[in-house]
Amino acid sequence: MKKDADEETYKARMGQFREKISAMKIRISHLDSLLAKAGFNASDFEEAQKSLQQKNSLYISRLERAAELMRDYIIQEQAKVLSTEKHKPQIGLGAYNANSQYYGFGMSNSENSNVLFSYSGHFKIPEPKAKEMNNQATDLTASIEYINFPFVIQGAKFFPGAKKARIFYKDEELPTAGSFHGFPSLEQYPGYAEWKQQADSLTSGILSPRNLDSLHAMSTGTPTIEVKQPSADTSVAPPKIESGIATQGAPSKSSFGLFKTVLRWTSIGLCATSIGLGLNQNREVAKKNDTKNERYGEAAAAASGDINTYRDKYNAYTTSKEQLKDAENMRNAFYVAAGVFGLAGILTFVF
């Protein structure tokens, strides 16, 4: 849970947490089915179900907060502002205005640089120094501040998310105003539109980290449920459910055969149920994907308008992406469960 890795590692951890949430929801549905067949009376069944629900809710809540923490770690990394060394980019000078002491200029990244930028504006410089420059950019250098959010092209990382330009004349920083421009040449690459939307949100401050820490994953607000541990056996075997019927000695061959029969048809039934749920969840994935595309279009359309509207649309788009991922995990978990139960049923015929 500590902030001790890079963005890709946090993404992998977040994916693992979401997969565990989906798998846990599958297990809960199966446990409810098995619990109903365990032979409890009404009050014991209600008590057992309530206890399981409390424990499962606490577990899922902590997993959700852990995934939320990883997402914030990712945003913390992406929003981090880096800076180039002072260097000589490609600079073109415009006319100098002696009244305002402004020098118009435009600049772009030098060749072989992975920090991409295109900037135009003006810097303020006293007239004597402007004359000293003689309309030449020889003694001008620049430092570019940019966010730690690369756009990857064929495995190579580029950083087009420039945030601020600093101009120096003979190591003296000059007051500068202007703006960065987009890169139409990058639009041909897959994923650039989504990258740009995220980058614009980060550079504008619409999307900013909450600076959560590892305590967030544990602060569920749900009272801690005391889990009673088995007194002796701690192996992988499931805990024994007391039925109130005394047992003595080893199970007979007939009882073992009955167990196999129950396991066989229960496994086959759960396999069929999981397949059905998986197919149904697949339709849900398609709906979530359509919703995600709609939310993306709405956010893109609002990008040039009111900032609050854009923030709401972008947050809705981010939520729809997460909901799509959760739906995909649920579908995959159902199919995996179907395979596991199907194999368990088959093995009862073999052994």
Tab-separated table of C-alpha atoms in Angstrom:
chain	number	residue	atom	x	y	z
A	1	MET	CA	0.000	0.000	0.000
A	2	LYS	CA	3.002	2.301	0.330
A	3	LYS	CA	3.863	4.840	-2.360
A	4	ASP	CA	7.002	3.037	-3.422
A	5	ALA	CA	6.623	2.267	-7.129
A	6	ASP	CA	5.954	3.745	-10.562
A	7	GLU	CA	2.753	4.362	-12.501
A	8	GLU	CA	2.740	0.997	-14.291
A	9	THR	CA	3.119	-0.881	-11.007
A	10	TYR	CA	0.244	1.084	-9.461
A	11	LYS	CA	-1.919	0.304	-12.498
A	12	ALA	CA	-1.120	-3.390	-12.130
A	13	ARG	CA	-1.967	-3.281	-8.414
A	14	MET	CA	-5.233	-1.446	-9.081
A	15	GLY	CA	-6.133	-4.091	-11.665
A	16	GLN	CA	-5.396	-6.846	-9.157
A	17	PHE	CA	-7.622	-5.220	-6.534
A	18	ARG	CA	-10.482	-4.845	-9.006
A	19	GLU	CA	-10.118	-8.469	-10.071
A	20	LYS	CA	-10.265	-9.524	-6.418
A	21	ILE	CA	-13.443	-7.461	-5.951
A	22	SER	CA	-15.062	-9.149	-8.949
A	23	ALA	CA	-13.927	-12.604	-7.817
A	24	MET	CA	-15.209	-11.930	-4.306
A	25	LYS	CA	-18.646	-10.977	-5.623
A	26	ILE	CA	-18.725	-14.280	-7.520
A	27	ARG	CA	-17.764	-16.194	-4.381
A	28	ILE	CA	-20.464	-14.414	-2.372
A	29	SER	CA	-23.174	-15.474	-4.818
A	30	HIS	CA	-21.914	-19.064	-4.682
A	31	LEU	CA	-21.629	-19.029	-0.887
A	32	ASP	CA	-25.209	-17.776	-0.584
A	33	SER	CA	-26.320	-20.684	-2.782
A	34	LEU	CA	-24.392	-23.239	-0.738
A	35	LEU	CA	-25.484	-21.701	2.554
A	36	ALA	CA	-29.124	-22.082	1.541
A	37	LYS	CA	-28.513	-25.818	1.061
A	38	ALA	CA	-26.650	-26.340	4.340
A	39	GLY	CA	-29.729	-27.324	6.332
A	40	PHE	CA	-29.811	-24.432	8.810
A	41	ASN	CA	-33.032	-23.464	10.531
A	42	ALA	CA	-34.366	-19.996	9.710
A	43	SER	CA	-32.744	-18.105	12.610
A	44	ASP	CA	-29.353	-19.826	12.251
A	45	PHE	CA	-29.417	-19.226	8.481
A	46	GLU	CA	-30.190	-15.537	8.978
A	47	GLU	CA	-27.403	-15.167	11.570
A	48	ALA	CA	-24.846	-16.974	9.402
A	49	GLN	CA	-25.819	-14.973	6.319
A	50	LYS	CA	-25.639	-11.667	8.248
A	51	SER	CA	-22.181	-12.523	9.607
A	52	LEU	CA	-20.892	-13.426	6.158
A	53	GLN	CA	-22.366	-10.259	4.626
A	54	GLN	CA	-20.669	-8.072	7.244
A	55	LYS	CA	-17.287	-9.706	6.704
A	56	ASN	CA	-17.617	-9.679	2.928
A	57	SER	CA	-18.745	-6.027	2.876
A	58	LEU	CA	-15.766	-5.024	4.996
A	59	TYR	CA	-13.370	-6.958	2.749
A	60	ILE	CA	-14.812	-5.500	-0.470
A	61	SER	CA	-14.850	-1.983	1.007
A	62	ARG	CA	-11.157	-2.222	1.816
A	63	LEU	CA	-10.374	-3.564	-1.646
A	64	GLU	CA	-12.300	-0.677	-3.221
A	65	ARG	CA	-10.419	1.830	-1.087
A	66	ALA	CA	-7.137	0.139	-1.983
A	67	ALA	CA	-7.997	0.478	-5.693
A	68	GLU	CA	-8.956	4.119	-5.071
A	69	LEU	CA	-5.612	4.662	-3.337
A	70	MET	CA	-3.723	3.197	-6.314
A	71	ARG	CA	-5.616	5.498	-8.670
A	72	ASP	CA	-4.644	8.502	-6.559
A	73	TYR	CA	-1.020	7.321	-6.544
A	74	ILE	CA	-1.214	7.211	-10.356
A	75	ILE	CA	-2.589	10.759	-10.536
A	76	GLN	CA	0.076	11.917	-8.080
A	77	GLU	CA	2.733	10.514	-10.427
A	78	GLN	CA	1.130	11.924	-13.577
A	79	ALA	CA	0.611	15.393	-12.081
A	80	LYS	CA	4.219	15.619	-10.904
A	81	VAL	CA	5.913	18.604	-12.592
A	82	LEU	CA	9.329	17.915	-14.124
A	83	SER	CA	11.674	20.378	-15.754
A	84	THR	CA	14.272	20.279	-18.490
A	85	GLU	CA	17.734	21.680	-18.023
A	86	LYS	CA	18.348	25.109	-19.513
A	87	HIS	CA	19.018	24.454	-23.168
A	88	LYS	CA	18.859	26.040	-26.622
A	89	PRO	CA	15.621	25.074	-28.365
A	90	GLN	CA	14.680	26.288	-31.824
A	91	ILE	CA	13.790	29.973	-31.279
A	92	GLY	CA	12.500	32.505	-33.774
A	93	LEU	CA	12.319	36.197	-32.806
A	94	GLY	CA	9.662	38.649	-33.901
A	95	ALA	CA	9.704	42.445	-33.629
A	96	TYR	CA	10.783	44.283	-30.486
A	97	ASN	CA	8.396	46.870	-29.025
A	98	ALA	CA	10.469	49.543	-27.287
A	99	ASN	CA	7.424	51.074	-25.569
A	100	SER	CA	6.294	47.892	-23.834
A	101	GLN	CA	9.790	46.326	-23.871
A	102	TYR	CA	8.221	43.119	-25.237
A	103	TYR	CA	9.999	40.835	-27.655
A	104	GLY	CA	7.752	38.512	-29.618
A	105	PHE	CA	9.061	35.011	-30.174
A	106	GLY	CA	8.181	31.415	-30.964
A	107	MET	CA	10.052	28.271	-30.048
A	108	SER	CA	9.845	24.504	-30.319
A	109	ASN	CA	11.777	21.534	-29.016
A	110	SER	CA	15.153	20.743	-30.504
A	111	GLU	CA	15.669	17.549	-32.468
A	112	ASN	CA	16.188	14.296	-30.546
A	113	SER	CA	14.319	15.705	-27.542
A	114	ASN	CA	11.598	13.610	-25.929
A	115	VAL	CA	10.006	16.686	-24.304
A	116	LEU	CA	7.805	18.018	-27.096
A	117	PHE	CA	6.535	21.585	-27.128
A	118	SER	CA	5.515	24.390	-29.450
A	119	TYR	CA	5.203	27.776	-27.803
A	120	SER	CA	4.590	31.361	-28.875
A	121	GLY	CA	4.364	34.570	-26.863
A	122	HIS	CA	6.604	37.372	-25.701
A	123	PHE	CA	9.217	38.085	-23.069
A	124	LYS	CA	10.064	41.412	-21.460
A	125	ILE	CA	13.611	42.726	-21.769
A	126	PRO	CA	15.004	46.253	-21.270
A	127	GLU	CA	15.836	48.137	-24.478
A	128	PRO	CA	19.648	48.218	-23.900
A	129	LYS	CA	19.730	44.416	-23.641
A	130	ALA	CA	17.410	44.097	-26.617
A	131	LYS	CA	19.851	46.141	-28.663
A	132	GLU	CA	22.657	43.983	-27.320
A	133	MET	CA	20.815	40.919	-28.627
A	134	ASN	CA	20.868	42.456	-32.124
A	135	ASN	CA	17.754	40.476	-33.067
A	136	GLN	CA	19.643	37.237	-32.468
A	137	ALA	CA	18.647	34.367	-30.171
A	138	THR	CA	22.227	33.278	-29.559
A	139	ASP	CA	22.238	34.085	-25.832
A	140	LEU	CA	18.712	32.889	-25.158
A	141	THR	CA	18.059	29.587	-23.383
A	142	ALA	CA	14.882	27.962	-22.134
A	143	SER	CA	13.663	25.540	-19.514
A	144	ILE	CA	10.345	23.750	-19.976
A	145	GLU	CA	8.203	22.473	-17.129
A	146	TYR	CA	6.050	19.480	-18.061
A	147	ILE	CA	3.906	16.844	-16.380
A	148	ASN	CA	5.159	13.320	-15.780
A	149	PHE	CA	2.589	11.821	-18.148
A	150	PRO	CA	4.222	10.397	-21.280
A	151	PHE	CA	2.597	9.493	-24.567
A	152	VAL	CA	4.111	6.245	-25.797
A	153	ILE	CA	4.790	5.662	-29.499
A	154	GLN	CA	6.147	2.233	-30.430
A	155	GLY	CA	7.666	1.803	-26.979
A	156	ALA	CA	9.311	5.261	-26.918
A	157	LYS	CA	8.154	7.748	-24.284
A	158	PHE	CA	7.466	11.361	-25.291
A	159	PHE	CA	6.290	14.177	-23.039
A	160	PRO	CA	4.017	16.609	-24.926
A	161	GLY	CA	2.338	17.789	-21.708
A	162	ALA	CA	4.219	21.081	-21.373
A	163	LYS	CA	2.994	23.326	-18.568
A	164	LYS	CA	5.266	26.374	-18.333
A	165	ALA	CA	8.058	27.999	-20.364
A	166	ARG	CA	10.937	29.854	-18.724
A	167	ILE	CA	13.203	32.055	-20.878
A	168	PHE	CA	16.720	33.181	-19.911
A	169	TYR	CA	19.021	35.790	-21.411
A	170	LYS	CA	22.602	35.114	-20.345
A	171	ASP	CA	21.264	33.131	-17.359
A	172	GLU	CA	18.920	35.946	-16.295
A	173	GLU	CA	15.287	34.819	-16.300
A	174	LEU	CA	12.924	37.089	-18.216
A	175	PRO	CA	9.205	37.685	-17.543
A	176	THR	CA	7.407	35.564	-20.125
A	177	ALA	CA	3.804	35.193	-21.295
A	178	GLY	CA	2.373	32.997	-24.025
A	179	SER	CA	0.811	29.636	-24.712
A	180	PHE	CA	1.637	26.131	-25.863
A	181	HIS	CA	0.150	24.664	-29.017
A	182	GLY	CA	-1.036	21.175	-29.888
A	183	PHE	CA	0.577	18.615	-32.153
A	184	PRO	CA	-1.654	17.688	-35.107
A	185	SER	CA	1.000	15.189	-36.222
A	186	LEU	CA	0.355	13.113	-33.078
A	187	GLU	CA	-3.372	12.766	-33.744
A	188	GLN	CA	-2.713	9.899	-36.154
A	189	TYR	CA	-1.484	7.669	-33.319
A	190	PRO	CA	-3.938	5.417	-31.429
A	191	GLY	CA	-4.798	6.626	-27.958
A	192	TYR	CA	-3.663	10.222	-28.468
A	193	ALA	CA	-7.154	11.739	-28.091
A	194	GLU	CA	-7.639	10.078	-24.700
A	195	TRP	CA	-4.082	10.946	-23.669
A	196	LYS	CA	-4.633	14.617	-24.579
A	197	GLN	CA	-7.867	14.816	-22.637
A	198	GLN	CA	-6.168	13.400	-19.544
A	199	ALA	CA	-3.107	15.635	-20.026
A	200	ASP	CA	-5.237	18.777	-20.457
A	201	SER	CA	-7.109	17.921	-17.263
A	202	LEU	CA	-3.830	17.468	-15.383
A	203	THR	CA	-2.152	20.645	-16.649
A	204	SER	CA	-5.262	22.773	-16.033
A	205	GLY	CA	-5.739	21.394	-12.520
A	206	ILE	CA	-9.209	19.985	-13.258
A	207	LEU	CA	-7.794	16.571	-12.408
A	208	SER	CA	-5.611	16.752	-9.321
A	209	PRO	CA	-4.457	14.192	-6.741
A	210	ARG	CA	-6.101	13.898	-3.342
A	211	ASN	CA	-2.717	12.936	-1.853
A	212	LEU	CA	-4.088	9.889	-0.069
A	213	ASP	CA	-1.854	7.530	1.870
A	214	SER	CA	-2.005	3.892	2.945
A	215	LEU	CA	-4.303	4.674	5.900
A	216	HIS	CA	-7.072	5.432	3.407
A	217	ALA	CA	-7.455	1.748	2.515
A	218	MET	CA	-8.191	0.853	6.148
A	219	SER	CA	-10.454	3.786	7.107
A	220	THR	CA	-13.710	2.208	5.967
A	221	GLY	CA	-15.844	3.623	8.742
A	222	THR	CA	-17.243	0.117	9.197
A	223	PRO	CA	-16.825	-1.404	12.687
A	224	THR	CA	-14.230	-4.109	12.829
A	225	ILE	CA	-15.785	-7.567	12.700
A	226	GLU	CA	-14.136	-10.057	14.976
A	227	VAL	CA	-13.448	-13.208	12.991
A	228	LYS	CA	-13.448	-16.381	15.044
A	229	GLN	CA	-10.582	-18.609	13.958
A	230	PRO	CA	-10.790	-22.417	13.795
A	231	SER	CA	-9.423	-23.902	17.028
A	232	ALA	CA	-7.181	-26.506	15.441
A	233	ASP	CA	-7.141	-27.273	11.740
A	234	THR	CA	-5.672	-24.423	9.652
A	235	SER	CA	-5.218	-26.311	6.382
A	236	VAL	CA	-6.746	-25.362	3.044
A	237	ALA	CA	-9.850	-27.468	3.746
A	238	PRO	CA	-13.045	-25.395	4.262
A	239	PRO	CA	-14.142	-24.779	7.877
A	240	LYS	CA	-16.514	-27.382	9.263
A	241	ILE	CA	-20.151	-26.355	9.590
A	242	GLU	CA	-21.608	-27.777	12.768
A	243	SER	CA	-24.964	-29.441	12.113
A	244	GLY	CA	-25.698	-30.522	15.677
A	245	ILE	CA	-25.382	-34.182	14.717
A	246	ALA	CA	-22.609	-36.058	16.529
A	247	THR	CA	-20.170	-37.943	14.277
A	248	GLN	CA	-17.817	-40.726	15.164
A	249	GLY	CA	-15.066	-42.499	13.299
A	250	ALA	CA	-14.148	-42.291	9.616
A	251	PRO	CA	-16.823	-41.781	6.960
A	252	SER	CA	-18.223	-44.916	5.375
A	253	LYS	CA	-17.955	-45.757	1.677
A	254	SER	CA	-21.641	-45.007	1.234
A	255	SER	CA	-21.305	-41.542	2.780
A	256	PHE	CA	-18.273	-40.847	0.583
A	257	GLY	CA	-20.279	-41.874	-2.465
A	258	LEU	CA	-23.102	-39.580	-1.413
A	259	PHE	CA	-20.623	-36.739	-0.967
A	260	LYS	CA	-19.299	-37.319	-4.512
A	261	THR	CA	-22.796	-37.300	-5.934
A	262	VAL	CA	-23.737	-34.074	-4.161
A	263	LEU	CA	-20.447	-32.453	-5.173
A	264	ARG	CA	-20.869	-33.608	-8.768
A	265	TRP	CA	-24.326	-32.161	-9.340
A	266	THR	CA	-23.666	-29.069	-7.256
A	267	SER	CA	-20.533	-28.359	-9.310
A	268	ILE	CA	-22.316	-28.962	-12.598
A	269	GLY	CA	-25.198	-26.740	-11.486
A	270	LEU	CA	-22.868	-23.951	-10.425
A	271	CYS	CA	-20.935	-24.333	-13.685
A	272	ALA	CA	-24.126	-23.831	-15.705
A	273	THR	CA	-25.126	-20.896	-13.497
A	274	SER	CA	-21.706	-19.261	-13.939
A	275	ILE	CA	-21.871	-19.657	-17.724
A	276	GLY	CA	-25.318	-18.047	-17.770
A	277	LEU	CA	-24.167	-15.194	-15.547
A	278	GLY	CA	-21.074	-14.759	-17.708
A	279	LEU	CA	-23.140	-14.446	-20.899
A	280	ASN	CA	-25.439	-11.961	-19.202
A	281	GLN	CA	-22.439	-10.007	-17.921
A	282	ASN	CA	-21.015	-9.935	-21.458
A	283	ARG	CA	-24.102	-8.002	-22.562
A	284	GLU	CA	-23.526	-5.664	-19.626
A	285	VAL	CA	-19.932	-5.097	-20.817
A	286	ALA	CA	-21.236	-4.058	-24.244
A	287	LYS	CA	-23.632	-1.562	-22.617
A	288	LYS	CA	-20.871	-0.153	-20.391
A	289	ASN	CA	-18.603	0.254	-23.429
A	290	ASP	CA	-21.326	2.206	-25.276
A	291	THR	CA	-21.805	4.397	-22.209
A	292	LYS	CA	-18.053	5.020	-21.966
A	293	ASN	CA	-17.939	6.130	-25.616
A	294	GLU	CA	-20.905	8.454	-25.061
A	295	ARG	CA	-19.284	10.015	-21.984
A	296	TYR	CA	-16.015	10.497	-23.893
A	297	GLY	CA	-17.873	12.336	-26.669
A	298	GLU	CA	-19.625	14.556	-24.134
A	299	ALA	CA	-16.342	15.399	-22.385
A	300	ALA	CA	-14.599	16.149	-25.685
A	301	ALA	CA	-17.457	18.430	-26.751
A	302	ALA	CA	-17.311	20.309	-23.432
A	303	ALA	CA	-13.509	20.779	-23.492
A	304	SER	CA	-13.685	24.240	-25.027
A	305	GLY	CA	-16.590	25.490	-22.890
A	306	ASP	CA	-17.291	26.151	-19.239
A	307	ILE	CA	-14.591	24.618	-17.013
A	308	ASN	CA	-17.085	23.315	-14.418
A	309	THR	CA	-19.158	21.600	-17.090
A	310	TYR	CA	-16.013	20.065	-18.547
A	311	ARG	CA	-14.910	18.854	-15.092
A	312	ASP	CA	-18.273	17.138	-14.560
A	313	LYS	CA	-18.233	15.551	-18.009
A	314	TYR	CA	-14.647	14.368	-17.589
A	315	ASN	CA	-15.378	12.853	-14.161
A	316	ALA	CA	-18.389	11.060	-15.665
A	317	TYR	CA	-16.152	9.708	-18.432
A	318	THR	CA	-13.561	8.481	-15.892
A	319	THR	CA	-16.289	6.773	-13.852
A	320	SER	CA	-17.684	5.062	-16.953
A	321	LYS	CA	-14.207	3.705	-17.799
A	322	GLU	CA	-13.864	2.234	-14.311
A	323	GLN	CA	-17.368	0.737	-14.502
A	324	LEU	CA	-16.482	-0.878	-17.838
A	325	LYS	CA	-13.330	-2.389	-16.326
A	326	ASP	CA	-15.320	-3.731	-13.354
A	327	ALA	CA	-17.904	-5.266	-15.695
A	328	GLU	CA	-15.148	-6.931	-17.732
A	329	ASN	CA	-13.575	-8.340	-14.571
A	330	MET	CA	-16.946	-9.693	-13.417
A	331	ARG	CA	-17.545	-11.370	-16.792
A	332	ASN	CA	-14.095	-12.948	-16.806
A	333	ALA	CA	-14.532	-14.126	-13.215
A	334	PHE	CA	-17.839	-15.834	-14.103
A	335	TYR	CA	-16.196	-17.677	-16.988
A	336	VAL	CA	-13.257	-18.729	-14.800
A	337	ALA	CA	-15.694	-19.928	-12.139
A	338	ALA	CA	-17.564	-21.945	-14.770
A	339	GLY	CA	-14.330	-23.666	-15.729
A	340	VAL	CA	-13.415	-24.426	-12.138
A	341	PHE	CA	-16.826	-25.864	-11.258
A	342	GLY	CA	-16.953	-27.810	-14.514
A	343	LEU	CA	-13.574	-29.378	-13.782
A	344	ALA	CA	-14.665	-30.234	-10.226
A	345	GLY	CA	-17.741	-31.986	-11.587
A	346	ILE	CA	-15.718	-33.936	-14.140
A	347	LEU	CA	-13.231	-35.099	-11.505
A	348	THR	CA	-16.034	-36.694	-9.480
A	349	PHE	CA	-16.579	-39.107	-12.380
A	350	VAL	CA	-12.863	-39.927	-12.533
A	351	PHE	CA	-12.086	-40.499	-8.837
